[in-house]
Coordinates of C-alpha atoms in Angstrom, one line a residue:
X1073 CA 45.3 -49.8 -48.5
X1074 CA 46.6 -46.7 -47.0
X1075 CA 45.7 -43.2 -46.0
X1076 CA 47.6 -40.1 -46.7
X1077 CA 45.7 -38.1 -44.2
X1078 CA 47.9 -35.9 -42.1
X1079 CA 49.1 -37.3 -38.8
X1080 CA 47.9 -40.8 -39.3
X1081 CA 49.7 -43.9 -40.5
X1082 CA 47.4 -46.9 -40.3
X1083 CA 49.0 -50.3 -39.7
X1084 CA 46.2 -52.7 -40.4
X1085 CA 43.2 -53.1 -42.7
X1086 CA 40.0 -52.1 -41.0
X1087 CA 37.4 -54.9 -40.8
X1088 CA 33.8 -54.3 -41.5
X1089 CA 31.6 -55.2 -38.5
X1090 CA 30.0 -58.5 -39.2
X1091 CA 30.5 -60.2 -35.9
X1092 CA 33.4 -62.2 -37.0
X1093 CA 37.0 -61.7 -38.2
X1094 CA 37.6 -61.2 -41.9
X1095 CA 40.9 -62.0 -43.4
X1096 CA 42.4 -60.9 -46.8
X1097 CA 41.9 -64.5 -48.0
X1098 CA 38.2 -64.1 -47.1
X1099 CA 38.1 -60.9 -49.2
X1100 CA 39.6 -62.7 -52.2
X1101 CA 37.1 -65.6 -51.8
X1102 CA 34.2 -63.2 -51.6
X1103 CA 35.3 -61.3 -54.6
X1104 CA 35.3 -64.5 -56.7
X1105 CA 31.6 -65.0 -56.0
X1106 CA 29.2 -63.7 -58.7
X1107 CA 27.3 -60.8 -57.2
X1108 CA 24.3 -59.0 -58.5
X1109 CA 24.5 -55.3 -57.6
X1110 CA 21.4 -53.1 -58.0
X1111 CA 20.8 -52.6 -61.7
X1112 CA 20.8 -49.0 -62.9
X1113 CA 17.7 -47.9 -64.8
X1114 CA 19.9 -46.0 -67.2
X1115 CA 20.3 -47.4 -70.7
X1116 CA 23.8 -47.3 -72.0
X1117 CA 24.2 -46.7 -75.8
X1118 CA 27.8 -48.0 -75.7
X1119 CA 28.3 -51.3 -77.4
X1120 CA 31.5 -53.2 -77.1
X1121 CA 33.4 -53.7 -80.4
X1122 CA 35.5 -56.7 -81.2
X1123 CA 37.9 -57.3 -78.4
X1124 CA 41.6 -57.1 -79.2
X1125 CA 44.0 -59.5 -77.6
X1126 CA 46.9 -57.7 -76.1
X1127 CA 50.3 -59.2 -75.0
X1128 CA 50.4 -59.7 -71.3
X1129 CA 54.1 -59.2 -70.9
X1130 CA 56.0 -57.3 -73.6
X1131 CA 54.7 -53.8 -72.6
X1132 CA 55.3 -52.6 -76.2
X1133 CA 52.8 -50.1 -77.6
X1134 CA 51.8 -52.4 -80.5
X1135 CA 49.2 -51.2 -83.0
X1136 CA 46.8 -54.2 -83.4
X1137 CA 44.3 -52.5 -85.7
X1138 CA 46.5 -50.5 -88.0
X1139 CA 49.7 -48.4 -87.9
X1140 CA 47.7 -45.2 -86.8
X1141 CA 46.4 -46.6 -83.5
X1142 CA 48.4 -47.1 -80.4
X1143 CA 47.4 -49.1 -77.3
X1144 CA 46.9 -47.4 -74.0
X1145 CA 50.1 -46.8 -72.1
X1146 CA 48.4 -47.9 -68.9
X1147 CA 46.4 -51.0 -68.1
X1148 CA 43.8 -51.9 -65.5
X1149 CA 44.0 -54.8 -63.1
X1150 CA 41.9 -58.0 -63.6
X1151 CA 39.2 -58.5 -61.0
X1152 CA 37.7 -62.1 -61.1
X1153 CA 34.1 -61.1 -60.1
X1154 CA 33.7 -58.5 -62.8
X1155 CA 32.2 -59.5 -66.2
X1156 CA 34.6 -60.7 -68.8
X1157 CA 34.0 -57.6 -70.9
X1158 CA 35.3 -55.4 -68.1
X1159 CA 38.5 -57.5 -67.8
X1160 CA 39.6 -57.2 -71.4
X1161 CA 43.3 -56.3 -71.7
X1162 CA 43.7 -56.4 -67.9
X1163 CA 46.5 -57.8 -65.9
X1164 CA 47.1 -59.5 -62.5
X1165 CA 50.2 -59.3 -60.3
X1166 CA 51.0 -62.9 -61.5
X1167 CA 51.1 -61.6 -65.1
X1168 CA 53.8 -59.2 -64.0
X1169 CA 55.9 -61.5 -61.8
X1170 CA 55.1 -65.0 -63.2
X1171 CA 57.7 -65.0 -66.0
X1172 CA 60.2 -67.8 -65.3
X1173 CA 62.9 -65.6 -66.9
X1174 CA 62.9 -63.2 -63.9
X1175 CA 66.1 -63.4 -61.9
X1176 CA 65.9 -60.4 -59.7
X1177 CA 62.9 -58.2 -58.6
X1178 CA 62.8 -55.0 -56.7
X1179 CA 59.5 -54.1 -55.1
X1180 CA 58.8 -50.6 -53.8
X1181 CA 55.6 -50.1 -51.8
X1182 CA 53.8 -49.0 -48.7
X1183 CA 52.2 -52.4 -47.6
X1184 CA 53.5 -55.9 -48.2
X1185 CA 52.1 -59.4 -47.8
X1186 CA 55.2 -61.4 -48.6
X1187 CA 53.4 -64.8 -48.9
X1188 CA 51.0 -63.2 -51.4
X1189 CA 53.9 -61.8 -53.4
X1190 CA 55.9 -65.0 -53.5
X1191 CA 52.8 -66.9 -54.8
X1192 CA 52.9 -64.7 -57.9
X1193 CA 56.3 -66.0 -59.1
X1194 CA 56.7 -69.0 -61.3
X1195 CA 56.9 -72.0 -59.0
X1196 CA 60.0 -73.3 -60.8
X1197 CA 62.0 -70.2 -59.9
X1198 CA 60.2 -69.0 -56.8
X1199 CA 63.0 -69.9 -54.5
X1200 CA 65.7 -68.6 -56.8
X1201 CA 64.5 -65.2 -57.7
X1202 CA 66.3 -62.5 -55.7
X1203 CA 63.5 -60.5 -54.2
X1204 CA 64.2 -57.0 -52.7
X1205 CA 61.5 -55.2 -50.7
X1206 CA 61.8 -51.4 -50.3
X1207 CA 59.5 -50.0 -47.6
X1208 CA 59.3 -47.2 -45.1
X1209 CA 58.2 -49.0 -42.0
X1210 CA 61.1 -47.9 -39.8
X1211 CA 59.5 -48.4 -36.4
X1212 CA 60.2 -51.8 -34.9
X1213 CA 56.6 -52.2 -33.7
X1214 CA 55.1 -51.5 -37.1
X1215 CA 52.9 -54.4 -38.2
X1216 CA 54.1 -54.1 -41.8
X1217 CA 57.8 -54.3 -40.7
X1218 CA 57.0 -57.2 -38.4
X1219 CA 55.3 -59.1 -41.2
X1220 CA 58.2 -58.5 -43.6
X1221 CA 60.9 -59.6 -41.1
X1222 CA 58.9 -62.8 -40.2
X1223 CA 58.6 -63.6 -43.9
X1224 CA 62.3 -63.2 -44.5
X1225 CA 62.9 -66.1 -42.1
X1226 CA 60.7 -68.3 -44.3
X1227 CA 62.2 -67.1 -47.7
X1228 CA 66.0 -67.0 -47.8
X1229 CA 65.9 -65.2 -51.1
X1230 CA 63.9 -62.2 -49.8
X1231 CA 65.7 -59.2 -48.4
X1232 CA 64.4 -55.8 -47.2
X1233 CA 65.6 -52.3 -47.4
X1234 CA 64.1 -49.6 -45.2
X1235 CA 63.9 -46.2 -46.8
X1236 CA 65.1 -43.2 -44.8
X1237 CA 62.0 -41.4 -43.4
X1238 CA 63.1 -37.9 -42.2
X1239 CA 59.5 -36.5 -42.1
X1240 CA 57.1 -37.3 -39.2
X1241 CA 54.1 -37.4 -41.4
X1242 CA 55.8 -38.7 -44.5
X1243 CA 55.2 -42.2 -45.9
X1244 CA 57.0 -44.5 -48.4
X1245 CA 54.0 -44.5 -50.7
X1246 CA 55.8 -45.2 -54.1
X1247 CA 54.6 -48.3 -55.9
X1248 CA 57.1 -49.6 -58.4
X1249 CA 58.5 -52.9 -59.7
X1250 CA 62.0 -53.2 -61.2
X1251 CA 62.6 -56.5 -63.0
X1252 CA 65.9 -58.0 -64.2
X1253 CA 65.7 -61.1 -66.4
X1254 CA 67.9 -64.0 -67.4
X1255 CA 67.8 -62.9 -71.0
X1256 CA 69.6 -59.6 -70.1
X1257 CA 66.4 -57.6 -70.3
X1258 CA 64.9 -55.3 -67.7
X1259 CA 61.5 -53.8 -67.2
X1260 CA 60.0 -51.0 -65.0
X1261 CA 56.4 -51.1 -63.7
X1262 CA 54.8 -48.2 -62.0
X1263 CA 51.4 -49.0 -60.3
X1264 CA 48.8 -47.9 -57.8
X1265 CA 48.3 -51.1 -55.8
X1266 CA 49.9 -52.2 -52.5
X1267 CA 51.2 -55.8 -52.5
X1268 CA 48.3 -57.1 -50.5
X1269 CA 45.4 -59.3 -51.8
X1270 CA 42.6 -56.8 -51.0
X1271 CA 44.1 -54.0 -53.1
X1272 CA 43.9 -56.2 -56.2
X1273 CA 40.1 -56.5 -55.7
X1274 CA 39.8 -52.7 -56.2
X1275 CA 40.3 -50.7 -59.4
X1276 CA 44.1 -50.2 -59.9
X1277 CA 46.3 -49.4 -62.9
X1278 CA 49.8 -49.9 -64.0
X1279 CA 52.3 -48.5 -66.5
X1280 CA 55.0 -50.8 -68.0
X1281 CA 58.1 -49.9 -69.9
X1282 CA 59.0 -52.0 -72.9
X1283 CA 61.5 -54.7 -72.2
X1284 CA 64.8 -52.9 -71.9
X1285 CA 68.0 -54.4 -73.5
X1286 CA 71.5 -53.8 -72.2
X1287 CA 73.3 -50.9 -73.8
X1288 CA 75.2 -52.1 -76.9
X1289 CA 78.3 -50.3 -75.7
X1290 CA 79.3 -49.1 -72.3
X1291 CA 78.4 -45.4 -72.3
X1292 CA 77.3 -42.7 -69.9
X1293 CA 73.7 -41.9 -70.9
X1294 CA 72.9 -40.4 -67.5
X1295 CA 74.5 -37.2 -68.4
X1296 CA 76.2 -34.6 -66.2
X1297 CA 74.1 -32.4 -64.0
X1298 CA 74.3 -29.7 -66.7
X1299 CA 72.9 -31.9 -69.5
X1300 CA 69.5 -33.4 -68.8
X1301 CA 67.9 -34.9 -71.8
X1302 CA 64.5 -33.7 -73.1
X1303 CA 61.5 -34.6 -71.0
X1304 CA 59.4 -37.4 -72.4
X1305 CA 62.4 -39.2 -73.9
X1306 CA 63.7 -42.5 -72.7
X1307 CA 67.1 -41.1 -71.9
X1308 CA 65.5 -38.5 -69.6
X1309 CA 63.3 -41.1 -68.0
X1310 CA 66.4 -43.0 -67.2
X1311 CA 68.1 -40.0 -65.7
X1312 CA 65.1 -39.2 -63.5
X1313 CA 64.7 -42.8 -62.4
X1314 CA 68.4 -43.1 -61.5
X1315 CA 68.1 -39.8 -59.6
X1316 CA 65.1 -41.1 -57.7
X1317 CA 66.8 -44.4 -56.8
X1318 CA 70.0 -42.6 -55.6
X1319 CA 68.0 -40.5 -53.2
X1320 CA 67.6 -43.6 -51.0
X1321 CA 71.4 -43.8 -50.5
X1322 CA 71.1 -47.5 -49.8
X1323 CA 70.3 -48.6 -53.4
X1324 CA 73.7 -47.9 -55.1
X1325 CA 73.9 -51.4 -56.5
X1326 CA 70.4 -51.0 -58.1
X1327 CA 71.3 -47.7 -59.6
X1328 CA 74.5 -49.1 -61.1
X1329 CA 72.7 -52.0 -62.6
X1330 CA 70.0 -49.9 -64.1
X1331 CA 72.5 -47.6 -65.7
X1332 CA 73.6 -50.5 -67.9
X1333 CA 70.3 -50.7 -69.7
X1334 CA 69.0 -48.9 -72.8
X1335 CA 65.8 -46.9 -72.1
X1336 CA 65.5 -45.5 -75.6
X1337 CA 62.1 -47.0 -76.3
X1338 CA 60.4 -45.5 -73.2
X1339 CA 57.8 -42.8 -73.8
X1340 CA 56.8 -40.8 -70.8
X1341 CA 58.0 -38.5 -68.1
X1342 CA 58.7 -39.7 -64.6
X1343 CA 57.1 -37.6 -61.9
X1344 CA 58.3 -38.4 -58.4
X1345 CA 58.4 -37.1 -54.8
X1346 CA 61.1 -37.6 -52.2
X1347 CA 61.3 -36.1 -48.7
X1348 CA 63.3 -32.9 -49.0
X1349 CA 63.2 -29.2 -49.5
X1350 CA 63.8 -27.4 -52.8
X1351 CA 63.6 -23.9 -54.1
X1352 CA 60.3 -22.9 -55.6
X1353 CA 61.9 -21.1 -58.5
X1354 CA 64.3 -24.0 -59.4
X1355 CA 63.1 -24.3 -63.0
X1356 CA 66.6 -24.6 -64.4
X1357 CA 67.3 -27.6 -66.5
X1358 CA 70.3 -28.6 -64.4
X1359 CA 68.4 -30.0 -61.4
X1360 CA 66.0 -32.8 -60.8
X1361 CA 62.8 -31.5 -59.3
X1362 CA 60.4 -33.3 -57.1
X1363 CA 56.7 -33.0 -56.3
X1364 CA 54.7 -30.1 -57.7
X1365 CA 57.8 -28.3 -59.0
X1366 CA 58.7 -31.4 -61.0
X1367 CA 55.2 -31.8 -62.3
X1368 CA 55.0 -28.1 -63.3
X1369 CA 58.2 -28.5 -65.3
X1370 CA 56.9 -31.5 -67.1
X1371 CA 53.6 -29.8 -68.0
X1372 CA 55.4 -26.6 -69.0
X1373 CA 57.3 -28.6 -71.6
X1374 CA 54.3 -30.2 -73.3
X1375 CA 53.8 -28.4 -76.5
X1376 CA 50.5 -28.3 -78.3
X1377 CA 48.3 -28.2 -75.2
X1378 CA 45.1 -26.4 -76.2
X1379 CA 44.4 -23.9 -73.5
X1380 CA 40.8 -23.5 -74.6
X1381 CA 38.3 -25.3 -76.7
X1382 CA 35.8 -23.8 -79.1
X1383 CA 32.3 -23.3 -77.8
X1384 CA 31.2 -25.0 -81.0
X1385 CA 32.6 -28.3 -79.7
X1386 CA 30.4 -31.3 -80.0
X1387 CA 28.2 -32.0 -77.0
X1388 CA 29.1 -28.8 -75.3
X1389 CA 27.5 -28.2 -71.9
X1390 CA 28.7 -25.5 -69.5
X1391 CA 27.2 -27.3 -66.5
X1392 CA 29.9 -29.9 -66.5
X1393 CA 31.4 -31.8 -63.6
X1394 CA 33.8 -29.1 -62.6
X1395 CA 33.9 -25.9 -60.7
X1396 CA 31.6 -23.1 -61.8
X1397 CA 34.2 -21.1 -63.7
X1398 CA 33.2 -18.7 -66.5
X1399 CA 33.9 -19.3 -70.1
X1400 CA 36.2 -17.0 -72.1
X1401 CA 34.6 -13.8 -73.4
X1402 CA 35.7 -14.8 -76.9
X1403 CA 33.3 -17.8 -76.9
X1404 CA 35.9 -20.3 -75.7
X1405 CA 35.4 -23.1 -73.2
X1406 CA 38.2 -24.0 -70.8
X1407 CA 39.8 -27.4 -70.8
X1408 CA 38.7 -29.9 -68.1
X1409 CA 41.1 -31.5 -65.6
X1410 CA 39.8 -34.5 -63.8
X1411 CA 41.4 -35.5 -60.5
X1412 CA 40.6 -39.1 -59.6
X1413 CA 42.1 -40.2 -56.3
X1414 CA 41.5 -42.5 -53.3
X1415 CA 42.4 -40.1 -50.5
X1416 CA 42.0 -36.4 -49.8
X1417 CA 44.1 -35.0 -47.0
X1418 CA 43.3 -31.9 -44.9
X1419 CA 45.2 -29.5 -47.2
X1420 CA 43.1 -26.4 -47.0
X1421 CA 41.5 -24.1 -49.6
X1422 CA 44.6 -21.9 -49.9
X1423 CA 46.9 -24.8 -50.9
X1424 CA 44.5 -26.0 -53.5
X1425 CA 43.7 -22.6 -54.9
X1426 CA 47.2 -21.0 -54.9
X1427 CA 49.5 -24.0 -55.4
X1428 CA 47.9 -27.3 -56.5
X1429 CA 45.4 -26.1 -59.1
X1430 CA 47.8 -23.6 -60.7
X1431 CA 50.4 -26.3 -61.0
X1432 CA 47.9 -28.6 -62.8
X1433 CA 47.0 -25.6 -65.0
X1434 CA 50.6 -25.1 -66.2
X1435 CA 51.1 -25.1 -70.0
X1436 CA 54.1 -24.4 -72.2
X1437 CA 52.8 -20.8 -72.5
X1438 CA 52.6 -20.3 -68.7
X1439 CA 55.4 -22.6 -67.3
X1440 CA 55.7 -20.7 -64.0
X1441 CA 52.0 -20.7 -63.2
X1442 CA 52.6 -22.7 -60.0
X1443 CA 55.0 -20.1 -58.7
X1444 CA 53.4 -16.9 -59.8
X1445 CA 49.6 -17.4 -59.5
X1446 CA 48.3 -15.9 -56.3
X1447 CA 44.9 -14.8 -57.5
X1448 CA 41.8 -16.3 -56.0
X1449 CA 39.8 -15.5 -59.2
X1450 CA 40.4 -17.9 -62.1
X1451 CA 41.3 -16.4 -65.4
X1452 CA 39.1 -17.1 -68.4
X1453 CA 41.6 -19.7 -69.6
X1454 CA 41.8 -21.6 -66.2
X1455 CA 40.7 -25.2 -66.7
X1456 CA 37.7 -26.5 -65.0
X1457 CA 38.4 -29.0 -62.3
X1458 CA 36.5 -32.1 -61.3
X1459 CA 37.4 -34.4 -58.4
X1460 CA 36.1 -38.0 -58.6
X1461 CA 35.5 -39.6 -55.2
X1462 CA 33.1 -42.3 -54.1
X1463 CA 30.1 -41.9 -51.8
X1464 CA 29.1 -44.4 -49.0
X1465 CA 26.5 -45.9 -51.4
X1466 CA 29.2 -46.7 -54.0
X1467 CA 31.4 -48.3 -51.3
X1468 CA 28.6 -50.5 -50.0
X1469 CA 27.8 -51.8 -53.5
X1470 CA 31.5 -52.4 -54.4
X1471 CA 32.9 -55.9 -54.9
X1472 CA 34.2 -56.1 -51.4
X1473 CA 31.7 -53.8 -49.8
X1474 CA 32.7 -51.9 -46.8
X1475 CA 36.2 -53.6 -46.8
X1476 CA 37.1 -51.3 -49.6
X1477 CA 36.3 -48.3 -47.5
X1478 CA 39.3 -48.8 -45.3
X1479 CA 41.5 -47.8 -48.3
X1480 CA 39.6 -44.6 -49.2
X1481 CA 39.8 -41.5 -47.0
X1482 CA 38.5 -38.0 -46.8
X1483 CA 38.0 -36.4 -43.3
X1484 CA 35.0 -34.2 -42.8
X1485 CA 34.8 -33.9 -39.0
X1486 CA 36.6 -30.6 -38.0
X1487 CA 35.5 -27.1 -39.0
X1488 CA 38.6 -26.8 -41.3
X1489 CA 37.8 -30.1 -43.0
X1490 CA 34.2 -29.0 -43.5
X1491 CA 35.4 -25.7 -44.9
X1492 CA 37.6 -27.6 -47.4
X1493 CA 34.7 -29.8 -48.3
X1494 CA 32.6 -26.8 -49.0
X1495 CA 35.3 -25.4 -51.4
X1496 CA 35.6 -28.6 -53.4
X1497 CA 32.0 -29.7 -53.3
X1498 CA 31.1 -28.0 -56.7
X1499 CA 33.9 -30.1 -58.2
X1500 CA 32.9 -33.5 -56.7
X1501 CA 31.8 -36.2 -59.0
X1502 CA 30.7 -39.8 -58.5
X1503 CA 32.9 -42.8 -59.0
X1504 CA 30.1 -45.1 -60.3
X1505 CA 27.3 -42.5 -60.8
X1506 CA 24.4 -45.0 -60.4
X1507 CA 22.9 -44.4 -57.0
X1508 CA 20.7 -47.0 -55.3
X1509 CA 17.7 -44.7 -56.0
X1510 CA 18.9 -43.9 -59.5
X1511 CA 16.2 -42.7 -61.8
X1512 CA 16.0 -40.8 -65.1
X1513 CA 16.3 -37.5 -63.3
X1514 CA 19.8 -38.4 -62.2
X1515 CA 21.0 -38.0 -65.7
X1516 CA 20.5 -34.2 -65.3
X1517 CA 23.7 -34.3 -63.1
X1518 CA 25.8 -35.6 -66.0
X1519 CA 28.4 -33.3 -67.2
X1520 CA 27.5 -33.3 -70.9
X1521 CA 24.3 -32.6 -72.8
X1522 CA 24.0 -36.2 -74.0
X1523 CA 23.0 -39.3 -72.0
X1524 CA 25.0 -41.6 -74.1
X1525 CA 27.1 -43.3 -71.4
X1526 CA 30.6 -44.6 -72.2
X1527 CA 31.1 -47.3 -69.6
X1528 CA 34.5 -48.2 -68.2
X1529 CA 33.1 -51.4 -66.5
X1530 CA 34.5 -50.5 -63.1
X1531 CA 31.5 -49.2 -61.2
X1532 CA 31.5 -52.1 -58.7
X1533 CA 35.3 -52.1 -58.2
X1534 CA 36.0 -49.3 -55.7
X1535 CA 38.9 -47.0 -56.7
X1536 CA 42.4 -47.2 -55.3
X1537 CA 43.8 -45.9 -58.6
X1538 CA 45.1 -42.3 -58.9
X1539 CA 44.8 -40.6 -62.3
X1540 CA 45.0 -36.9 -63.3
X1541 CA 43.8 -36.2 -66.8
X1542 CA 43.5 -33.0 -68.8
X1543 CA 40.7 -33.2 -71.4
X1544 CA 41.0 -30.7 -74.2
X1545 CA 37.2 -30.2 -74.7
X1546 CA 34.2 -30.2 -72.4
X1547 CA 32.8 -33.3 -74.2
X1548 CA 36.0 -35.1 -73.0
X1549 CA 36.8 -36.6 -76.4
X1550 CA 40.5 -35.6 -76.6
X1551 CA 43.2 -35.7 -73.9
X1552 CA 46.1 -33.2 -73.7
X1553 CA 48.0 -35.1 -71.0
X1554 CA 47.4 -37.9 -68.5
X1555 CA 49.1 -39.0 -65.4
X1556 CA 49.1 -42.3 -63.4
X1557 CA 50.7 -42.0 -60.0
X1558 CA 50.8 -43.2 -56.4
X1559 CA 50.2 -39.6 -55.2
X1560 CA 46.8 -38.7 -53.7
X1561 CA 45.5 -35.2 -53.1
X1562 CA 48.0 -34.5 -50.3
X1563 CA 50.5 -31.8 -49.4
X1564 CA 52.8 -34.4 -48.0
X1565 CA 52.8 -36.2 -51.4
X1566 CA 53.1 -33.1 -53.6
X1567 CA 54.8 -30.6 -51.4
X1568 CA 53.8 -27.3 -49.7
X1569 CA 55.4 -23.9 -49.9
X1570 CA 57.4 -22.7 -46.9
X1571 CA 58.1 -19.1 -45.8
X1572 CA 61.6 -19.2 -47.1
X1573 CA 60.5 -19.8 -50.7
X1574 CA 61.0 -23.5 -50.7
X1575 CA 58.8 -26.5 -51.3
X1576 CA 58.8 -29.1 -48.6
X1577 CA 57.9 -32.6 -49.7
X1578 CA 57.4 -35.3 -47.0
X1579 CA 56.7 -38.6 -48.8
X1580 CA 58.0 -40.9 -51.5
X1581 CA 55.7 -41.1 -54.5
X1582 CA 56.2 -42.1 -58.2
X1583 CA 54.2 -41.8 -61.3
X1584 CA 54.3 -41.3 -65.1
X1585 CA 53.0 -38.5 -67.3
X1586 CA 52.2 -39.1 -71.0
X1587 CA 50.8 -36.9 -73.8
X1588 CA 50.0 -37.4 -77.5
X1589 CA 53.1 -35.6 -78.7
X1590 CA 55.3 -38.5 -77.6
X1591 CA 54.0 -40.4 -80.6
X1592 CA 54.3 -37.5 -83.1
X1593 CA 53.4 -33.9 -83.6
X1594 CA 50.0 -34.7 -85.1
X1595 CA 49.1 -37.5 -82.7
X1596 CA 46.0 -37.4 -80.6
X1597 CA 45.1 -39.1 -77.4
X1598 CA 41.5 -40.4 -76.8
X1599 CA 39.7 -42.1 -73.9
X1600 CA 39.0 -45.8 -74.5
X1601 CA 36.6 -47.9 -72.6
X1602 CA 36.7 -51.7 -71.7
X1603 CA 39.8 -52.1 -73.9
X1604 CA 43.2 -50.6 -74.4
X1605 CA 43.1 -50.0 -78.2
X1606 CA 41.4 -47.0 -79.8
X1607 CA 38.7 -48.3 -82.2
X1608 CA 38.1 -46.9 -85.6
X1609 CA 35.3 -48.0 -87.9
X1610 CA 34.5 -47.6 -91.6
X1611 CA 35.7 -44.5 -93.4
X1612 CA 37.2 -43.1 -90.2
X1613 CA 39.7 -46.0 -90.1
X1614 CA 40.5 -45.7 -93.8
X1615 CA 40.9 -41.9 -93.9
X1616 CA 42.6 -41.5 -90.5
X1617 CA 46.2 -40.2 -91.0
X1618 CA 47.0 -39.1 -87.5
X1619 CA 48.3 -41.4 -84.8
X1620 CA 45.6 -42.0 -82.2
X1621 CA 46.8 -43.1 -78.8
X1622 CA 44.3 -44.7 -76.3
X1623 CA 44.1 -43.9 -72.6
X1624 CA 42.3 -46.7 -70.7
X1625 CA 39.5 -45.1 -68.7
X1626 CA 38.8 -46.4 -65.2
X1627 CA 35.5 -44.4 -64.8
X1628 CA 32.5 -43.7 -67.0
X1629 CA 31.9 -40.6 -69.1
X1630 CA 30.1 -38.2 -68.9
X1631 CA 30.8 -37.5 -65.2
X1632 CA 28.0 -37.4 -62.7
X1633 CA 28.2 -34.5 -60.2
X1634 CA 27.2 -34.9 -56.6
X1635 CA 23.6 -34.0 -55.9
X1636 CA 22.6 -31.6 -53.2
X1637 CA 23.1 -33.2 -49.8
X1638 CA 25.3 -36.0 -51.0
X1639 CA 28.5 -36.6 -49.0
X1640 CA 31.8 -38.2 -49.9
X1641 CA 32.7 -41.5 -48.2
X1642 CA 34.4 -40.8 -44.8
X1643 CA 36.0 -43.9 -43.4
X1644 CA 36.1 -42.6 -39.8
X1645 CA 32.3 -42.2 -39.7
X1646 CA 30.2 -45.2 -38.6
X1647 CA 27.5 -46.4 -40.9
X1648 CA 24.6 -48.7 -39.8
X1649 CA 23.3 -49.2 -43.3
X1650 CA 24.5 -52.6 -44.4
X1651 CA 26.5 -53.3 -47.5
X1652 CA 25.6 -56.0 -50.1
X1653 CA 27.1 -58.6 -47.8
X1654 CA 25.0 -57.6 -44.9
X1655 CA 27.7 -55.8 -42.9
X1656 CA 27.6 -52.4 -41.1
X1657 CA 30.6 -50.2 -40.8
X1658 CA 32.0 -49.4 -37.3
X1659 CA 34.3 -46.6 -38.5
X1660 CA 38.0 -46.8 -39.4
X1661 CA 40.2 -47.7 -36.5
X1662 CA 37.3 -49.0 -34.3
X1663 CA 37.8 -52.3 -32.5

């Protein structure tokens, strides 16, 4: 749970107003109860195929159907109260930390419950594993810091490192695990959840590297500043990760240890933010870039991105879940970029229009889009944008009810915030898409011309996950690139332009970008639902020659746009309508 809203750094989880105190253990207990949320009147045509068992710990992209299919590079978290079909190929924190071979574990995050963390380690090695907590709670009165320091007195094998926080409104928001094992292997995990129980009852995701062996020979793979390896390669991932770790100044021993491992099997590009200023035009290959400049460089290096899709595409519908941008005069339809986040800060229309959206629109044929685009009118090739964010109804009907709402933030009180909401409103889409008064007419708000719903199985698990996905076609059947990150829609997280032509980043963030070309020139990436492996049947499986990589979807497709008058969830507002547990909402920070 956290907010990236400007000027606010919450220190405790807000309780729903039920007349009594609710603890994180209560949340977990409630989440294990079978609940019966309102049943949607929609009929889904999606039927689940045979479920494919996936390894819980190797992290290798193993093709379980045939050599042309590759499992999703990300996985969702397991939530006990969801149906079994929604938990296929999912993981718990214990799956990540419970291996008795773990000897040392570095945990980077915003919030920590140390007792909860320690319960995830194998009981036989729990007191022997060297646990390092990296956080940004530098104030002595910070409740997160107080909890960590108290826990270190109970666990002699737990140590903490406080990140340098030079920016007033910056946060240490990165979420990462670095594991060293007794068999001389290492593993990197990048995720979206805090290390507190309640977060693991919300929709989260994680990316895991394969198990990384020690280098066969001592060698400098990190390269000199003048020789960065190609983006997407394991060697470049290692360089960028080491650069990120070294920014802390207090993690030299970790950087040295990581440098001894072979990252050659890693597929993906690291995208990270650290609090500092950098030149906007620093696109040279000799520097590590952070925030939006770093993301622009990654996207500008992805070859084969289709800037437009043919209007003859299957299931074409111009009234999709994005902004009302015109199609190309040549009969082309723009790609669709879906931003799915848990917090929207007060960033303003100009930042979105002139900096954030142009960066996400960057392709290899327009690598400097983020720096040169100043036009308020989108070009015919500008992608459509959709922003997935839950409504109050979707929060009320989630597994933990209003408790989930303290982790999800969009302010709508001030005139500037209302103006920003007016700008993004045409882009807003539902998380669950099945309102309490759902009827057949609601399907008219879906972003494709078919009502065949592909269900992700996560409607009742409120989103704390952050994903950014570029779909090649309006029907959203192919993916050009996808990103999992800790970064919400926030200028502190991604950076903002200064008058002296620099980008100022305030927070620590970390994520991974993947694209089909990492698995071959002819590879394709497709959305997959309720499983990690792409599914091919009949002749398609026999005739398929291209590699098909899955991307595990946390939300349903097609998207459902907000209807007129619908509002995004605002945690600071009070709500007297009770959730499924009979609780009202007093407003975030009340009491």
